[in-house]
Short mmCIF file of C-alpha atoms in Angstrom, two decimals:
data_model
loop_
_atom_site.label_atom_id
_atom_site.label_comp_id
_atom_site.label_asym_id
_atom_site.label_seq_id
_atom_site.Cartn_x
_atom_site.Cartn_y
_atom_site.Cartn_z
CA UNK A 22 9.26 -7.25 -46.93
CA UNK A 23 10.70 -7.62 -43.39
CA UNK A 24 8.28 -7.54 -40.50
CA UNK A 25 8.82 -4.69 -38.04
CA UNK A 26 11.30 -5.55 -35.34
CA UNK A 27 9.41 -5.50 -31.88
CA UNK A 28 12.42 -6.38 -29.68
CA UNK A 29 16.14 -5.69 -29.20
CA UNK A 30 19.18 -7.65 -27.91
CA UNK A 31 20.81 -6.85 -24.69
CA UNK A 32 23.64 -8.95 -23.74
CA UNK A 33 22.55 -12.69 -24.49
CA UNK A 34 18.92 -12.25 -24.60
CA UNK A 35 16.38 -10.07 -26.38
CA UNK A 36 13.92 -7.76 -24.71
CA UNK A 37 10.32 -7.82 -25.96
CA UNK A 38 8.84 -4.50 -26.39
CA UNK A 39 5.24 -5.38 -26.80
CA UNK A 40 3.36 -2.90 -24.42
CA UNK A 41 0.81 -5.79 -23.36
CA UNK A 42 3.93 -7.68 -21.90
CA UNK A 43 5.10 -4.56 -19.83
CA UNK A 44 4.10 -3.70 -16.35
CA UNK A 45 3.98 0.02 -17.20
CA UNK A 46 2.46 1.71 -20.29
CA UNK A 47 4.48 4.72 -21.31
CA UNK A 48 2.23 7.44 -22.67
CA UNK A 49 3.61 10.37 -24.72
CA UNK A 50 1.95 13.77 -24.43
CA UNK A 51 2.49 17.48 -24.95
CA UNK A 52 1.48 19.20 -21.84
CA UNK A 53 0.83 22.64 -23.41
CA UNK A 54 -2.55 22.00 -24.97
CA UNK A 55 -5.49 22.61 -22.64
CA UNK A 56 -8.07 21.08 -22.24
CA UNK A 57 -6.39 17.97 -23.64
CA UNK A 58 -3.07 17.94 -21.86
CA UNK A 59 -1.61 20.59 -19.52
CA UNK A 60 -0.02 21.22 -16.17
CA UNK A 61 -1.96 22.82 -13.46
CA UNK A 62 -0.60 23.30 -9.90
CA UNK A 63 2.21 21.06 -10.82
CA UNK A 64 0.05 18.26 -11.92
CA UNK A 65 -0.51 16.77 -15.43
CA UNK A 66 -4.28 16.90 -16.21
CA UNK A 67 -6.72 17.09 -19.23
CA UNK A 68 -9.20 15.18 -21.25
CA UNK A 69 -6.76 13.04 -23.18
CA UNK A 70 -4.82 12.35 -19.96
CA UNK A 71 -7.94 11.13 -18.23
CA UNK A 72 -8.73 8.93 -21.27
CA UNK A 73 -5.21 7.36 -21.20
CA UNK A 74 -5.43 6.75 -17.52
CA UNK A 75 -8.68 4.99 -17.83
CA UNK A 76 -7.48 2.92 -20.78
CA UNK A 77 -4.42 1.83 -18.86
CA UNK A 78 -6.43 1.17 -15.70
CA UNK A 79 -8.67 -1.17 -17.70
CA UNK A 80 -5.58 -2.93 -19.01
CA UNK A 81 -4.54 -3.52 -15.42
CA UNK A 82 -1.32 -1.65 -16.12
CA UNK A 83 0.64 1.08 -14.42
CA UNK A 84 1.02 4.28 -16.38
CA UNK A 85 3.87 6.58 -16.93
CA UNK A 86 3.57 9.97 -18.76
CA UNK A 87 6.41 11.55 -20.93
CA UNK A 88 5.94 15.20 -21.63
CA UNK A 89 7.65 16.33 -25.00
CA UNK A 90 7.36 18.66 -27.83
CA UNK A 91 4.41 17.81 -30.00
CA UNK A 92 6.49 17.27 -33.16
CA UNK A 93 8.53 14.66 -31.27
CA UNK A 94 5.64 12.44 -30.24
CA UNK A 95 5.47 10.41 -33.47
CA UNK A 96 9.22 9.87 -33.76
CA UNK A 97 9.32 8.76 -30.04
CA UNK A 98 6.59 6.27 -30.63
CA UNK A 99 8.22 4.86 -33.74
CA UNK A 100 11.40 4.32 -31.66
CA UNK A 101 9.54 2.53 -29.05
CA UNK A 102 10.29 5.01 -26.31
CA UNK A 103 6.54 5.52 -25.73
CA UNK A 104 3.73 3.09 -26.18
CA UNK A 105 0.77 5.41 -26.70
CA UNK A 106 0.24 9.05 -27.68
CA UNK A 107 -2.36 11.08 -25.89
CA UNK A 108 -2.13 14.60 -26.89
CA UNK A 109 -5.24 15.84 -28.72
CA UNK A 110 -3.72 14.36 -31.95
CA UNK A 111 -5.83 14.34 -35.11
CA UNK A 112 -5.42 11.17 -37.29
CA UNK A 113 -4.38 12.76 -40.67
CA UNK A 114 -3.59 10.68 -43.70
CA UNK A 115 0.03 11.86 -43.50
CA UNK A 116 0.31 10.76 -39.93
CA UNK A 117 -1.39 7.44 -40.64
CA UNK A 118 1.47 6.57 -42.99
CA UNK A 119 3.88 6.45 -39.92
CA UNK A 120 1.79 5.26 -37.00
CA UNK A 121 -1.61 3.67 -36.36
CA UNK A 122 -4.63 5.43 -34.71
CA UNK A 123 -7.58 4.37 -32.73
CA UNK A 124 -11.05 5.36 -33.93
CA UNK A 125 -11.59 9.09 -32.91
CA UNK A 126 -12.78 9.31 -29.27
CA UNK A 127 -13.72 12.99 -29.82
CA UNK A 128 -15.45 14.45 -32.84
CA UNK A 129 -17.66 17.50 -33.56
CA UNK A 130 -14.99 20.15 -32.81
CA UNK A 131 -14.27 22.87 -35.53
CA UNK A 132 -11.47 25.09 -36.49
CA UNK A 133 -11.79 28.79 -35.53
CA UNK A 134 -10.25 32.05 -36.45
CA UNK A 135 -9.15 34.01 -33.32
CA UNK A 136 -8.52 37.62 -33.71
CA UNK A 137 -8.39 40.66 -31.53
CA UNK A 138 -11.93 41.88 -30.88
CA UNK A 139 -11.37 45.11 -32.88
CA UNK A 140 -11.24 43.01 -35.99
CA UNK A 141 -14.78 41.68 -35.39
CA UNK A 142 -15.85 38.52 -37.16
CA UNK A 143 -13.33 37.05 -39.60
CA UNK A 144 -13.28 34.57 -42.48
CA UNK A 145 -10.66 32.77 -44.39
CA UNK A 146 -10.77 35.57 -47.15
CA UNK A 147 -9.96 38.18 -44.46
CA UNK A 148 -6.71 36.27 -43.82
CA UNK A 149 -5.41 36.20 -47.47
CA UNK A 150 -1.83 37.40 -47.59
CA UNK A 151 -1.93 38.24 -43.87
CA UNK A 152 0.18 37.13 -41.01
CA UNK A 153 -1.53 34.18 -39.24
CA UNK A 154 -0.38 31.99 -36.51
CA UNK A 155 -0.74 28.26 -36.23
CA UNK A 156 0.82 25.69 -33.98
CA UNK A 157 3.46 23.64 -35.67
CA UNK A 158 2.11 20.12 -36.52
CA UNK A 159 -1.38 20.67 -35.34
CA UNK A 160 -4.49 20.11 -37.33
CA UNK A 161 -4.89 23.91 -38.20
CA UNK A 162 -1.33 23.79 -39.49
CA UNK A 163 -2.10 21.31 -42.13
CA UNK A 164 -5.49 22.80 -42.93
CA UNK A 165 -3.98 26.29 -43.51
CA UNK A 166 -1.03 25.00 -45.35
CA UNK A 167 -3.38 23.27 -47.80
CA UNK A 168 -5.61 26.33 -48.07
CA UNK A 169 -2.43 28.31 -48.91
CA UNK A 170 -3.78 31.85 -48.68
CA UNK A 171 -2.16 33.14 -45.59
CA UNK A 172 1.46 33.98 -44.38
CA UNK A 173 1.79 31.46 -41.67
CA UNK A 174 3.94 31.67 -38.65
CA UNK A 175 4.37 28.32 -36.88
CA UNK A 176 4.69 28.61 -33.10
CA UNK A 177 5.00 25.75 -30.47
CA UNK A 178 2.01 26.23 -28.19
CA UNK A 179 -1.41 27.93 -27.97
CA UNK A 180 -0.08 30.08 -25.33
CA UNK A 181 2.60 31.38 -27.71
CA UNK A 182 0.00 32.07 -30.22
CA UNK A 183 -2.19 34.18 -28.00
CA UNK A 184 0.94 36.19 -26.93
CA UNK A 185 1.72 36.76 -30.63
CA UNK A 186 -1.91 38.13 -31.04
CA UNK A 187 -1.81 40.38 -28.01
CA UNK A 188 1.48 41.86 -29.33
CA UNK A 189 0.25 42.47 -32.80
CA UNK A 190 2.71 40.04 -34.54
CA UNK A 191 -0.23 38.40 -36.40
CA UNK A 192 -3.67 39.35 -37.45
CA UNK A 193 -5.25 35.94 -36.45
CA UNK A 194 -4.57 32.57 -34.89
CA UNK A 195 -6.29 29.44 -36.17
CA UNK A 196 -6.83 26.34 -33.95
CA UNK A 197 -9.46 24.00 -32.76
CA UNK A 198 -12.30 25.61 -30.79
CA UNK A 199 -11.91 23.35 -27.74
CA UNK A 200 -8.32 24.20 -27.54
CA UNK A 201 -8.79 28.02 -27.55
CA UNK A 202 -11.57 28.28 -25.11
CA UNK A 203 -9.31 27.93 -22.06
CA UNK A 204 -7.31 30.92 -23.21
CA UNK A 205 -10.53 32.93 -23.75
CA UNK A 206 -11.29 32.31 -20.01
CA UNK A 207 -7.71 33.23 -19.07
CA UNK A 208 -7.35 36.37 -21.09
CA UNK A 209 -10.97 37.48 -21.07
CA UNK A 210 -13.63 37.17 -23.70
CA UNK A 211 -13.70 40.87 -24.44
CA UNK A 212 -10.17 40.94 -25.91
CA UNK A 213 -10.67 38.45 -28.79
CA UNK A 214 -13.18 37.44 -31.37
CA UNK A 215 -13.66 33.75 -32.41
CA UNK A 216 -15.08 32.99 -35.87
CA UNK A 217 -15.75 29.32 -37.02
CA UNK A 218 -14.32 27.96 -40.31
CA UNK A 219 -17.14 26.16 -42.04
CA UNK A 220 -16.41 22.68 -43.24
CA UNK A 221 -13.43 22.01 -40.97
CA UNK A 222 -15.02 19.55 -38.57
CA UNK A 223 -13.38 16.56 -40.45
CA UNK A 224 -9.86 17.83 -39.52
CA UNK A 225 -10.37 18.24 -35.69
CA UNK A 226 -11.16 14.61 -34.56
CA UNK A 227 -8.96 13.33 -31.70
CA UNK A 228 -7.45 9.84 -31.50
CA UNK A 229 -4.89 8.01 -29.61
CA UNK A 230 -1.67 7.03 -31.51
CA UNK A 231 -0.17 3.59 -31.47
CA UNK A 232 2.92 2.14 -33.05
CA UNK A 233 2.18 -0.16 -36.18
CA UNK A 234 4.35 -2.76 -34.51
CA UNK A 235 1.72 -3.72 -32.02
CA UNK A 236 -1.60 -4.43 -33.77
CA UNK A 237 -2.95 -6.56 -30.89
CA UNK A 238 -2.27 -3.63 -28.40
CA UNK A 239 -4.05 -1.40 -30.90
CA UNK A 240 -7.01 -3.77 -30.85
CA UNK A 241 -7.09 -3.92 -26.97
CA UNK A 242 -6.95 -0.14 -26.72
CA UNK A 243 -9.68 0.19 -29.25
CA UNK A 244 -11.79 -2.34 -27.45
CA UNK A 245 -11.55 -0.37 -24.28
CA UNK A 246 -12.27 2.99 -25.87
CA UNK A 247 -15.47 1.35 -27.45
CA UNK A 248 -16.28 0.09 -24.02
CA UNK A 249 -15.86 3.55 -22.52
CA UNK A 250 -18.14 5.20 -25.31
CA UNK A 251 -20.76 2.51 -24.66
CA UNK A 252 -20.80 2.71 -20.76
CA UNK A 253 -20.80 6.56 -20.85
CA UNK A 254 -17.39 7.16 -19.48
CA UNK A 255 -16.15 9.16 -22.45
CA UNK A 256 -19.35 11.30 -22.30
CA UNK A 257 -18.55 11.94 -18.60
CA UNK A 258 -15.05 13.09 -19.39
CA UNK A 259 -16.33 15.32 -22.13
CA UNK A 260 -18.59 17.01 -19.73
CA UNK A 261 -15.88 17.27 -17.06
CA UNK A 262 -13.65 19.11 -19.47
CA UNK A 263 -16.40 21.21 -21.21
CA UNK A 264 -15.99 19.77 -24.61
#
């Protein structure tokens, strides 16, 4: 089996793509997923954005963010066009076949069913054979697909999902609790109900994604994340973003 190629030829010489040998770490994100990554007043902010900034700062590197569709993050990482994914991504077994992940730096979230308040509390059984929105490629998409009881509509962003709910295009929207809370604040708590899905905690963990081509880079990023956990930095960022 051939080892992964970590460089390419340009003219007479090869260019080493190892992130640890670059001046700038390129971080891929999807800036439509508050509170993890989003645009506010023209600035890219969020929990995972702060995590990535601190990791890169402790690596003594510069940082560059590339905002792209969520579904293109893994292909762009595999092509070497980004070095790190910071986008509220869950390390699923399917994704782990394609890229490497750090240990989760955020756990304890849960999937919830969001519906118009007139529907009251909801359960999975209430969604059977009903139109339900998920965001394509997100943890809830995989969970609801595996459950198989609902008629799924896949939209790109949480904002699109809430608009679908408001317009009556779906009976419910399923996503992680931390991801929907900012929209409750935006639209008002009185318009929607939120019901937890019991046993879904294991599908909502958040990690940073790294190419399998760079195991030493992965070890360094993990070392820093562990350091950030031990010195209280991660806890401070969780409090900052209300998660």
